[in-house]
PDB file of C-alpha atoms and ligand atoms in Angstrom:
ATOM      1  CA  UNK H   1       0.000   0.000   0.000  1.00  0.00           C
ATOM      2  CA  UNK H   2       1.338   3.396  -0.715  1.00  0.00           C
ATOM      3  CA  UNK H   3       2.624   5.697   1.976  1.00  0.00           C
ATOM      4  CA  UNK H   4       0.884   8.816   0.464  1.00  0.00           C
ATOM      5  CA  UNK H   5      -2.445  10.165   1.176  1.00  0.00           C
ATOM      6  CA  UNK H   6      -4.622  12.652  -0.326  1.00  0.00           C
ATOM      7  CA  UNK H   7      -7.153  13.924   2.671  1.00  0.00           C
ATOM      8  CA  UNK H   8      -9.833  16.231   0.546  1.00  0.00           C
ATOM      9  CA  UNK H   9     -12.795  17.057   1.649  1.00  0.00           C
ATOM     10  CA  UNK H  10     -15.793  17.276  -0.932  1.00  0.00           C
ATOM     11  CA  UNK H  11     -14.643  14.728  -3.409  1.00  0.00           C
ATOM     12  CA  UNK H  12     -17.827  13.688  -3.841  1.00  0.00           C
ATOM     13  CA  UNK H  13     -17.959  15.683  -7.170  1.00  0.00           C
ATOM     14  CA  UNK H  14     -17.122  18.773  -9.194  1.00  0.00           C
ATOM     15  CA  UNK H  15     -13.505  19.804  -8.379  1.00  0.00           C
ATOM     16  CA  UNK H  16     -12.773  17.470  -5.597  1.00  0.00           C
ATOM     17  CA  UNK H  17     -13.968  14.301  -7.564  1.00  0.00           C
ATOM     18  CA  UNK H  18     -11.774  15.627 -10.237  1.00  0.00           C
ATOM     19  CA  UNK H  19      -8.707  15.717  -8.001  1.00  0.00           C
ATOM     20  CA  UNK H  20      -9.168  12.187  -5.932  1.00  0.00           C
ATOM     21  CA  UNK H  21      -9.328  10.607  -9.386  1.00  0.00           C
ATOM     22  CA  UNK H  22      -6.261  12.765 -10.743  1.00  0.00           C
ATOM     23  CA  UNK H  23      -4.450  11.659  -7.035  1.00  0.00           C
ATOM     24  CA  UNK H  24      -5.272   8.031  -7.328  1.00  0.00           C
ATOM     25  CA  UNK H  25      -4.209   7.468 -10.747  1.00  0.00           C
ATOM     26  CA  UNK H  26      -1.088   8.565  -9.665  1.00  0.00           C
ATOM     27  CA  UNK H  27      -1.118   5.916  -7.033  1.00  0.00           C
ATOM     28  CA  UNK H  28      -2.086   8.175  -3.882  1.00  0.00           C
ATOM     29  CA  UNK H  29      -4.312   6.811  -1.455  1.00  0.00           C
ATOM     30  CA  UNK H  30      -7.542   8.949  -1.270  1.00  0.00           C
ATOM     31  CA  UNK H  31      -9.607   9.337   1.721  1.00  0.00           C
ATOM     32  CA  UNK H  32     -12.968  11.592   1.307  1.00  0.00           C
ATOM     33  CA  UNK H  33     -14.869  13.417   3.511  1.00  0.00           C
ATOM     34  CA  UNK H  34     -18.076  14.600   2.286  1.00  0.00           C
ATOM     35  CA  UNK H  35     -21.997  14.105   3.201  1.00  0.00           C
ATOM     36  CA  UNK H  36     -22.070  12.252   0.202  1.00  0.00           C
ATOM     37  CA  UNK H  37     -19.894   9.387  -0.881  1.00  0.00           C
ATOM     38  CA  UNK H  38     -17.266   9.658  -3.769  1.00  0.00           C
ATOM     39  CA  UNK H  39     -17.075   7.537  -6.561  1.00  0.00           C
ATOM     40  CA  UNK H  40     -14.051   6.125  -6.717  1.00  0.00           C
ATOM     41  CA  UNK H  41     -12.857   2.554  -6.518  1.00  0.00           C
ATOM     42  CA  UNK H  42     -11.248   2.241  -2.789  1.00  0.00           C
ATOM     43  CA  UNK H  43     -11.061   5.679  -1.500  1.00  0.00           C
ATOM     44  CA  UNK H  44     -12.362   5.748   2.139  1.00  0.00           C
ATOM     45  CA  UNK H  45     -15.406   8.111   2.534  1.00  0.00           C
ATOM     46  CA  UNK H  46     -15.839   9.466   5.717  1.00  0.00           C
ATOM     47  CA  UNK H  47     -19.581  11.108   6.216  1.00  0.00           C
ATOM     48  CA  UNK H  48     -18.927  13.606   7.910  1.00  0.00           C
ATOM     49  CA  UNK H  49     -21.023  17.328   7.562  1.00  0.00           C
ATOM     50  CA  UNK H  50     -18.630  19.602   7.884  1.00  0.00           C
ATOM     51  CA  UNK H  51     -21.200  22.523   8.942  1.00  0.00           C
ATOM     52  CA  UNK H  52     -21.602  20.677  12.171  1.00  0.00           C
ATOM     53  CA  UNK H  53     -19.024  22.084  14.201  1.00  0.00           C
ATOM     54  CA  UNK H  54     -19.581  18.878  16.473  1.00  0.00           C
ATOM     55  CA  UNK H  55     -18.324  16.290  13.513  1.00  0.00           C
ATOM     56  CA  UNK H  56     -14.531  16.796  15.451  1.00  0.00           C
ATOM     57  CA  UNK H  57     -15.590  15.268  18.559  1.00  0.00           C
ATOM     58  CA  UNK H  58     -17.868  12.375  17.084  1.00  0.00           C
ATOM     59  CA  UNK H  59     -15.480  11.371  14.195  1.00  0.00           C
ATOM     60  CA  UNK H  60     -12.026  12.376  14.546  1.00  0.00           C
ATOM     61  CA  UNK H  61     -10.854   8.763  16.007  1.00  0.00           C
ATOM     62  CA  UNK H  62     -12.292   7.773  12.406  1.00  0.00           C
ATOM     63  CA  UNK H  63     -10.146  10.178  10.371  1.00  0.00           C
ATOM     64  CA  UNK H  64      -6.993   9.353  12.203  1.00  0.00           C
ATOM     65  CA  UNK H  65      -6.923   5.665  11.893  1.00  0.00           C
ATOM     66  CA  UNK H  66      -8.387   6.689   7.973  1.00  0.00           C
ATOM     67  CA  UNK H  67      -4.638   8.109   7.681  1.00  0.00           C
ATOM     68  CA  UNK H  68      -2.048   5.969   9.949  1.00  0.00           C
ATOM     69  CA  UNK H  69       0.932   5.075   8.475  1.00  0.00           C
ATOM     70  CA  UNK H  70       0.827   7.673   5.735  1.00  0.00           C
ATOM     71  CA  UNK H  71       4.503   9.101   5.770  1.00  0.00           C
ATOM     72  CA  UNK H  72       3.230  12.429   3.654  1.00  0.00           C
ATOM     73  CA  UNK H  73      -0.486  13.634   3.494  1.00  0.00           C
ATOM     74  CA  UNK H  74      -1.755  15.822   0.791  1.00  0.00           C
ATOM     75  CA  UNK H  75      -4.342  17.664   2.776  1.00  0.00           C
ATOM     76  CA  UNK H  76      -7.078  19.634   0.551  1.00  0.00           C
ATOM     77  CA  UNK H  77      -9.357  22.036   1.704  1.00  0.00           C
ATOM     78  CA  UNK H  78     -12.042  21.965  -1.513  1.00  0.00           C
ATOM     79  CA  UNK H  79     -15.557  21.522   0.264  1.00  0.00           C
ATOM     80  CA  UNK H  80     -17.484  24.891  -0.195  1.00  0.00           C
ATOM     81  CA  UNK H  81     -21.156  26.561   0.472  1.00  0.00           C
ATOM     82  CA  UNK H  82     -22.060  29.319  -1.757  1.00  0.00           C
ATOM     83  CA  UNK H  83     -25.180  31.495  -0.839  1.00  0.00           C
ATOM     84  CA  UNK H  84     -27.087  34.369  -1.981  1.00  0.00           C
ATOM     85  CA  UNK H  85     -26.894  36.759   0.565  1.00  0.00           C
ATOM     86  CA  UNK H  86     -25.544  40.381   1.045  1.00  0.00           C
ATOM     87  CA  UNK H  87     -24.847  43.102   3.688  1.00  0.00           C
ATOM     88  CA  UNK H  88     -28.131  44.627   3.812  1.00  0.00           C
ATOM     89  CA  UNK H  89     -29.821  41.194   5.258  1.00  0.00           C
ATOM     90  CA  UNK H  90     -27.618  38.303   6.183  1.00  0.00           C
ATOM     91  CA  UNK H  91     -28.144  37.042   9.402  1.00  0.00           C
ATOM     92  CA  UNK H  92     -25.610  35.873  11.867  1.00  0.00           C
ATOM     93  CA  UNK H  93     -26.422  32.137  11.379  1.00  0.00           C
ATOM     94  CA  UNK H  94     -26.282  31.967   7.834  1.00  0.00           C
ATOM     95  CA  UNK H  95     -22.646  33.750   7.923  1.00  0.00           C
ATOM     96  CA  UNK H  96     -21.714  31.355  10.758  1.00  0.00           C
ATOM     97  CA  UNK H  97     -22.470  28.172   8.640  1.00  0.00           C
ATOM     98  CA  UNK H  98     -20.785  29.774   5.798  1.00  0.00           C
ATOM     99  CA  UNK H  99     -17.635  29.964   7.950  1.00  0.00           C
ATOM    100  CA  UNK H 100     -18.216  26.771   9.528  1.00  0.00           C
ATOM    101  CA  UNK H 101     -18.398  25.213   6.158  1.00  0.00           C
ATOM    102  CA  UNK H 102     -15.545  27.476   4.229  1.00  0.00           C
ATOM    103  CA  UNK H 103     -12.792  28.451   6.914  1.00  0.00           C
ATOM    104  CA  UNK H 104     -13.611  26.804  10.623  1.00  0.00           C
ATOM    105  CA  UNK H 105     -14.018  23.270   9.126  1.00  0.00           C
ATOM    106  CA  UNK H 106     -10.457  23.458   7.046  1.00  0.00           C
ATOM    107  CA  UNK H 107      -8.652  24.697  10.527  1.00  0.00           C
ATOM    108  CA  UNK H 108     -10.804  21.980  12.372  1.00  0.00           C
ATOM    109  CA  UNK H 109      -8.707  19.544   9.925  1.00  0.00           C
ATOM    110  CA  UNK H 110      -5.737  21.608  10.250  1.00  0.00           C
ATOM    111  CA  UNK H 111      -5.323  20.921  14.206  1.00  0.00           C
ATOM    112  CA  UNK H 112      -6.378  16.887  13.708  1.00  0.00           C
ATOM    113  CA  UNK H 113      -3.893  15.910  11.019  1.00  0.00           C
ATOM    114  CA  UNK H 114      -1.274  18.188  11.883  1.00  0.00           C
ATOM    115  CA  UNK H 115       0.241  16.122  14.201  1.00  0.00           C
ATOM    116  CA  UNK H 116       0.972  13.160  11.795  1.00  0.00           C
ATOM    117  CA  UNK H 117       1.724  14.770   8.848  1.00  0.00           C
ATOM    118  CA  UNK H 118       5.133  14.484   7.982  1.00  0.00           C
ATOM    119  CA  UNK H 119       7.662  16.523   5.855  1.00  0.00           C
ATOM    120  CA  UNK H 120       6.961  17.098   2.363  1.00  0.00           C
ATOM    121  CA  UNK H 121       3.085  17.102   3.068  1.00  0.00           C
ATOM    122  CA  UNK H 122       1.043  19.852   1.952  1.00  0.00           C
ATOM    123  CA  UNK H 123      -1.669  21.782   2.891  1.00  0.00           C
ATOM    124  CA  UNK H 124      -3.649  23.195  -0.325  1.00  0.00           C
ATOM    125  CA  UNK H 125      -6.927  25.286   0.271  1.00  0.00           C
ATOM    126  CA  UNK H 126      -9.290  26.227  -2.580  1.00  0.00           C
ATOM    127  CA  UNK H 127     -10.472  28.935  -2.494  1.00  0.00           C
ATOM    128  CA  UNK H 128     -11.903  31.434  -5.402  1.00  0.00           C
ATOM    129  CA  UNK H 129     -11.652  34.754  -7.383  1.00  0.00           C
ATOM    130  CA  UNK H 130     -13.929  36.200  -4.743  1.00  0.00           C
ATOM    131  CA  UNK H 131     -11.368  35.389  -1.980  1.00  0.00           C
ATOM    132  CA  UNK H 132      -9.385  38.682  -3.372  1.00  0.00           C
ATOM    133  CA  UNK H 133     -12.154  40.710  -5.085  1.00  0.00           C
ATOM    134  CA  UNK H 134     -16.695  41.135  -4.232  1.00  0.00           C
ATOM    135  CA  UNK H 135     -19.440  40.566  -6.601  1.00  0.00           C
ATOM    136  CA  UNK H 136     -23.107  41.919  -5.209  1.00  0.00           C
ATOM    137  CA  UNK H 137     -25.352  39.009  -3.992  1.00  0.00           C
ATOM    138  CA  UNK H 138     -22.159  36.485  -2.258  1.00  0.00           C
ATOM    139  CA  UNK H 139     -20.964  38.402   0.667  1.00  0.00           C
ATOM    140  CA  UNK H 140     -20.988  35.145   2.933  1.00  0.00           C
ATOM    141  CA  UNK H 141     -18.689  33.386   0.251  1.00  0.00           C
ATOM    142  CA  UNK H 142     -17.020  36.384  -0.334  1.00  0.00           C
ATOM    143  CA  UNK H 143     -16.175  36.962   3.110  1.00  0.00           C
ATOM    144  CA  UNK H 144     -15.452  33.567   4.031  1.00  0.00           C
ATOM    145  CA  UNK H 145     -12.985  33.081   0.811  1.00  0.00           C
ATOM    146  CA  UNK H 146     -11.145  35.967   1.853  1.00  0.00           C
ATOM    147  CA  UNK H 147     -10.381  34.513   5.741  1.00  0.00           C
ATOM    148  CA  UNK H 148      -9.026  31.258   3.635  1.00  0.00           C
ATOM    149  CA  UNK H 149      -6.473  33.176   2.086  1.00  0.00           C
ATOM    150  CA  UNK H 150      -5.367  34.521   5.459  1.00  0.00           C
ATOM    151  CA  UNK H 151      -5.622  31.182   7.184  1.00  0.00           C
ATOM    152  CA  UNK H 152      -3.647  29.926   4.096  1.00  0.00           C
ATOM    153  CA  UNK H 153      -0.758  32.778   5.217  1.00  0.00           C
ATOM    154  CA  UNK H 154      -0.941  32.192   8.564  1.00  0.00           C
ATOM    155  CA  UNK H 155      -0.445  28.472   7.871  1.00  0.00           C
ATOM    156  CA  UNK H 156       2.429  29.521   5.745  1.00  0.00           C
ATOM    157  CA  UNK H 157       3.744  31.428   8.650  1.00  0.00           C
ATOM    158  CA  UNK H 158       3.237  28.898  11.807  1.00  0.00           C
ATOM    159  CA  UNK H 159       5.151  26.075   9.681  1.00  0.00           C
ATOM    160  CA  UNK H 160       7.887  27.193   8.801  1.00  0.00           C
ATOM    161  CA  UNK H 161      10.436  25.033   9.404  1.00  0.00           C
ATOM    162  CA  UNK H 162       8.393  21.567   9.469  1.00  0.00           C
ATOM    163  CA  UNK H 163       8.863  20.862   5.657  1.00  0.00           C
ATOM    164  CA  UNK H 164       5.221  21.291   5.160  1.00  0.00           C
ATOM    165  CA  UNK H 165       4.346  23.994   2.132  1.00  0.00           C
ATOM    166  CA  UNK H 166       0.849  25.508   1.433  1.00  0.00           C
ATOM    167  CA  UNK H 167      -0.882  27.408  -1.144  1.00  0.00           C
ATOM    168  CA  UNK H 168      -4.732  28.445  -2.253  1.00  0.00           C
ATOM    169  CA  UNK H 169      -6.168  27.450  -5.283  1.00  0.00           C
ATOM    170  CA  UNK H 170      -8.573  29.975  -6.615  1.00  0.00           C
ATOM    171  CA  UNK H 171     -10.596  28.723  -9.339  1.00  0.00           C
ATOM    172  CA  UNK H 172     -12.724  30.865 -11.585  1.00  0.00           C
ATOM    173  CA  UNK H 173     -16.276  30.032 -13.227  1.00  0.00           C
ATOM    174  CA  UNK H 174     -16.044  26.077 -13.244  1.00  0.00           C
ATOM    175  CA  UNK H 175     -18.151  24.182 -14.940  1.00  0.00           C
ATOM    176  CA  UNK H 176     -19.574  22.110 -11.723  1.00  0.00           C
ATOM    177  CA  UNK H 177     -22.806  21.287  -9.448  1.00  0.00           C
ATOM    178  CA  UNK H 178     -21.737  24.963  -7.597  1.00  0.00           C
ATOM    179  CA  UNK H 179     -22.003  26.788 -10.547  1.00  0.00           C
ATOM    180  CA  UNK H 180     -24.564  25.569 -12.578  1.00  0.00           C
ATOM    181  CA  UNK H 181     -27.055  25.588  -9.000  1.00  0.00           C
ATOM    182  CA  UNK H 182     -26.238  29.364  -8.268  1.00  0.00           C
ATOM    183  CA  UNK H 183     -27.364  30.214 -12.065  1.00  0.00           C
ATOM    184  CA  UNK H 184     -30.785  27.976 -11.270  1.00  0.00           C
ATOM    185  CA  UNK H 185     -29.078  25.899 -14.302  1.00  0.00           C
ATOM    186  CA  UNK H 186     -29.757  28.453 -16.656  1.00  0.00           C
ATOM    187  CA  UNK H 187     -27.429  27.524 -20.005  1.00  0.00           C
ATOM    188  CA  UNK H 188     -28.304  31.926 -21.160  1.00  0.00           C
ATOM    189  CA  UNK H 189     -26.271  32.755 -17.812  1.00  0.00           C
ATOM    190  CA  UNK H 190     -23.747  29.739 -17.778  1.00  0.00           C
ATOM    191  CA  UNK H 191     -22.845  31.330 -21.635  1.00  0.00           C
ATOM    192  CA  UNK H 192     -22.514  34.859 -20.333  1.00  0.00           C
ATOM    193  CA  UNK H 193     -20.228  33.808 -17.903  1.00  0.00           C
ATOM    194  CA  UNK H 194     -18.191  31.962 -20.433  1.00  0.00           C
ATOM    195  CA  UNK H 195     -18.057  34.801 -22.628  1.00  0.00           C
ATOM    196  CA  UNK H 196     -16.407  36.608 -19.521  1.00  0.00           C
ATOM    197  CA  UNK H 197     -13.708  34.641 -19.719  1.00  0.00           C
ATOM    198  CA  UNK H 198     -10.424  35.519 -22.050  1.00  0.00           C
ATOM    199  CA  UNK H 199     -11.051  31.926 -23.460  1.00  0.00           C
ATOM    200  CA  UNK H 200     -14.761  32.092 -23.950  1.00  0.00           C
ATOM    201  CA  UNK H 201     -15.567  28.678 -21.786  1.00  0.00           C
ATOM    202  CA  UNK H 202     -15.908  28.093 -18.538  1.00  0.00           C
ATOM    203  CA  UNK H 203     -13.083  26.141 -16.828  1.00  0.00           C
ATOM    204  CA  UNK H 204     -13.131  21.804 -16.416  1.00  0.00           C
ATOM    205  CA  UNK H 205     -13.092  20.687 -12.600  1.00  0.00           C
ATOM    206  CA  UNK H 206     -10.070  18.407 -14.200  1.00  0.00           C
ATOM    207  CA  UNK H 207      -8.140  21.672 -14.952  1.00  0.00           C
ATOM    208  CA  UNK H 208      -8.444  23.132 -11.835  1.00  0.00           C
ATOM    209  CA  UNK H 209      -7.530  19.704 -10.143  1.00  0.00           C
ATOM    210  CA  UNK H 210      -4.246  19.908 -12.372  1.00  0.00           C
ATOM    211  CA  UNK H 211      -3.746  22.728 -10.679  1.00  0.00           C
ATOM    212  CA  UNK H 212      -4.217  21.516  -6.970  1.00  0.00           C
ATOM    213  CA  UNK H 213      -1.884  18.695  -7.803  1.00  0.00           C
ATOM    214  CA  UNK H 214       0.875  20.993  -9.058  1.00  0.00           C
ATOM    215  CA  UNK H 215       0.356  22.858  -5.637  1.00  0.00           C
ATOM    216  CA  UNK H 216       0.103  19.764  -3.491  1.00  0.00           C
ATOM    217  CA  UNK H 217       3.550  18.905  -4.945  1.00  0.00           C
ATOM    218  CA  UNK H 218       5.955  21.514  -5.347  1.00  0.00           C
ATOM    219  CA  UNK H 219       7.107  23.727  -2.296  1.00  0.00           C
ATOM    220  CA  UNK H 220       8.494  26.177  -4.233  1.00  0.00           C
ATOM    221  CA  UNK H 221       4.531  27.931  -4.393  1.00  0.00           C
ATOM    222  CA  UNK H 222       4.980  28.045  -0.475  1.00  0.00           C
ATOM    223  CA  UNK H 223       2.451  30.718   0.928  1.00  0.00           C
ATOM    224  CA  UNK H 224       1.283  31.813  -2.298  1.00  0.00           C
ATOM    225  CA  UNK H 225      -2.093  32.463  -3.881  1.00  0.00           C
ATOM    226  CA  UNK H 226      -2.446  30.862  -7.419  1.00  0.00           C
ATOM    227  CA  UNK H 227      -5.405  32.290  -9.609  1.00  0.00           C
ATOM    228  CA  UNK H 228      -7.096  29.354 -11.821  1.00  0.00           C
ATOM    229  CA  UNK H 229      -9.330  31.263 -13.857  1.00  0.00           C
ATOM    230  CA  UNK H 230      -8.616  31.331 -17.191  1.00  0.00           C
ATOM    231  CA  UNK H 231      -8.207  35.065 -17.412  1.00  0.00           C
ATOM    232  CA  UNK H 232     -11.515  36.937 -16.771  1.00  0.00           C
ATOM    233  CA  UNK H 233     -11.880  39.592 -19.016  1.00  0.00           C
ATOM    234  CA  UNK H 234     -12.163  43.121 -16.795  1.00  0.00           C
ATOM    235  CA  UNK H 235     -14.944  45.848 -17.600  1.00  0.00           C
TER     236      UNK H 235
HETATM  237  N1  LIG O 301     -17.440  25.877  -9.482  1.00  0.00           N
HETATM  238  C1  LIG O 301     -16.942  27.109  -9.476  1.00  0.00           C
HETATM  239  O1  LIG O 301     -17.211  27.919 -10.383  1.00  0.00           O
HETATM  240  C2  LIG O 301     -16.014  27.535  -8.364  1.00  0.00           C
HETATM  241  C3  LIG O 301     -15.399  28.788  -8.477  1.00  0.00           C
HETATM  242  C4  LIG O 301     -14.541  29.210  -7.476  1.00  0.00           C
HETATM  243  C5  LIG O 301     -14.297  28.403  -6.389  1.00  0.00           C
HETATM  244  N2  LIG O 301     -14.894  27.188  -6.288  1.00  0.00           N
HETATM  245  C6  LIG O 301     -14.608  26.404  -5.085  1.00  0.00           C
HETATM  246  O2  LIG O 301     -14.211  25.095  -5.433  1.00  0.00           O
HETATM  247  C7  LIG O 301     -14.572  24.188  -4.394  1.00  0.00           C
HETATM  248  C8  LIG O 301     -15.318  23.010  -4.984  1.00  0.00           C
HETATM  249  O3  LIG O 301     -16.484  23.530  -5.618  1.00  0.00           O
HETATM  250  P1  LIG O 301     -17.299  22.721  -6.739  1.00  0.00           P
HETATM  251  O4  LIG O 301     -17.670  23.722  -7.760  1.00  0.00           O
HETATM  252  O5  LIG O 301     -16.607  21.466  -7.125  1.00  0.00           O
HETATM  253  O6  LIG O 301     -18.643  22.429  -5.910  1.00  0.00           O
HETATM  254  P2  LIG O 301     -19.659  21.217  -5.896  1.00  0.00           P
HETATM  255  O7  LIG O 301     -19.649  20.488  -7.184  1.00  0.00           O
HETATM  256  O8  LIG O 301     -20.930  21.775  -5.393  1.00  0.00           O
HETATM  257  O9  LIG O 301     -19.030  20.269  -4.769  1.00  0.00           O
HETATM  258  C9  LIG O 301     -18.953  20.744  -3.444  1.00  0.00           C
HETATM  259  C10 LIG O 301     -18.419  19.650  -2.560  1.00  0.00           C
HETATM  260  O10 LIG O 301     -18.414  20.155  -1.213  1.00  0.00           O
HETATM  261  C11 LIG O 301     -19.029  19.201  -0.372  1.00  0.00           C
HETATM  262  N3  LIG O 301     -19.719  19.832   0.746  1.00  0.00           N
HETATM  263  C12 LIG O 301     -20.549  20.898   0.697  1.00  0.00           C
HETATM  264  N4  LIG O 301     -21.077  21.127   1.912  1.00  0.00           N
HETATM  265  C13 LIG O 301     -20.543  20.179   2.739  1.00  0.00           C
HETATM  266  C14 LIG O 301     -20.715  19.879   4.112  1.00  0.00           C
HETATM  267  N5  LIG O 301     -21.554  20.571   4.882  1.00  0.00           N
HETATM  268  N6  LIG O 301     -20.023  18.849   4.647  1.00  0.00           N
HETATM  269  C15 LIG O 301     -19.208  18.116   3.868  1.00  0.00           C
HETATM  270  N7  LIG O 301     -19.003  18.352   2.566  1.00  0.00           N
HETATM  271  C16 LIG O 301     -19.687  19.371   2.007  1.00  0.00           C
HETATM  272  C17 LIG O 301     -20.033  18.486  -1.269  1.00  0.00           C
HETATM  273  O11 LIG O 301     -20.271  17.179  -0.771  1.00  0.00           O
HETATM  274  P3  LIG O 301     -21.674  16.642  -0.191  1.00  0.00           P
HETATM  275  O12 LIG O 301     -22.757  17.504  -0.748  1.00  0.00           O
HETATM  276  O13 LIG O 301     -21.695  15.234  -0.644  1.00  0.00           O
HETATM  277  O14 LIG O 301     -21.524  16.780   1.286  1.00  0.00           O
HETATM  278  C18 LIG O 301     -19.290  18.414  -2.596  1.00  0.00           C
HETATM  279  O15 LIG O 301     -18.494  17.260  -2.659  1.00  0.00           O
HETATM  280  C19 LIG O 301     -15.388  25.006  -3.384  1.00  0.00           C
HETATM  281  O16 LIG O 301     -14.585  25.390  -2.307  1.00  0.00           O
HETATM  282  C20 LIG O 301     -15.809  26.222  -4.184  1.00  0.00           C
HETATM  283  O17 LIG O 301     -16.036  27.351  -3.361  1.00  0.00           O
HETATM  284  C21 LIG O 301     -15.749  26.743  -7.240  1.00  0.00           C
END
């Protein structure tokens, strides 16, 4: 069995799917956690909803043994919740599952696996365009993206020294479950956004996985944030 272990949470499609399957074919083990199980020939799913705070007390025996004897972890921070909210009315729970999902749950992981992840594991977070820019209508998402980036630095920071590198991935308009549910599916709006982009097509969850690998392997990206979005064309 190999000795290397991708630990991604929401690999039960779009992106994350895209990356276990990328991972595994290059021999990694893959363990998911999601509400939802992956589908991937024998990748451990662990069920966990990350919005319940609580899921670190009930399952983190589970994860650890899910990981022992892995001499370098590939830890990826890709489960997200995107809302429609904004400043005038969101309410104080909605922004705290938001951040439970998006930033507390990724720092939750952070603390568990730390302590058995080796040198030359990784810690990759993905984030998104709106972690360093707002659009009207996503300030939950928007705020919560942004704290990734700075947990992403801070993780940069507090490891130094342990052989451990991190980065965050920020994808742009991908053509997933995410995107296609916060258009309500609708193809007029999915083309609009494609046209918005210097390539005129929305981005492959494959491409963007490409991207998390190259991260998730090569130190030299320590601390940085790497844009994955095809070049959006500015108005
Ligand atoms: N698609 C885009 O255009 C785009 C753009 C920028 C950034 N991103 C970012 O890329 C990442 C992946 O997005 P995607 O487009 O691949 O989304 P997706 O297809 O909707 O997949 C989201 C994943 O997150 C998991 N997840 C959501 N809530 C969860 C919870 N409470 N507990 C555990 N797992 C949960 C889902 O699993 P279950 O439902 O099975 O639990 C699913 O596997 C996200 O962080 C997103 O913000 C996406």
């Amino acid at each position: 069995m190999s000795t290397s272990t991708l630990v991604i949470t929401g690999a039960s499609r779009g992106i994350g799917l895209a990356t276990a399957r990328l991972f595994a074919s290059e021999g990694w083990r893959v363990v998911n956690i999601s509400r939802s199980p992956i589908d991937l020939e024998g990748a451990v799913q662990l069920g966990i909803d990350l919005s319940d705070a609580g899921w670190e007390s009930a399952q983190s025996d589970e994860l650890l043994a899910s990981v022992a004897g892995s001499a370098r972890i590939a830890l990826v921070h890709n489960a997200g919740l995107l809302g429609k909210d904004s400043v005038p009315t969101l309410d104080a729970a909605h922004l705290a599952r938001a951040l439970q999902v998006n930033v507390i749950a990724p720092q939750q992981l952070n603390r568990l696996l730390l302590p058995v992840m080796g040198a030359g594991s990784s810690i990759v977070y993905v984030g998104s365009t709106l972690g360093e820019k707002a659009v009207a209508g996503a300030c939950s998402y928007v705020v919560s993206k942004h704290a990734l980036i700075g947990l992403m630095r801070a993780t940069c920071q507090d490891l130094a020294g342990r052989g451990i590198h991190t980065a965050c991935v920020c994808p742009g308009f991908t053509d997933t479950e995410m995107l296609r549910a916060h258009v309500g599916a609708d193809e007029a709006i999915l083309g609009s956004l494609a046209g918005s982009m210097t390539f005129g097509r929305l981005i492959s969850p494959g491409e963007v996985a490409e991207t998390i690998r190259f991260c998730s392997l090569n130190p030299v990206i320590n601390g940085s944030v790497i844009h994955a979005n095809l070049g959006q064309v500015e108005r």
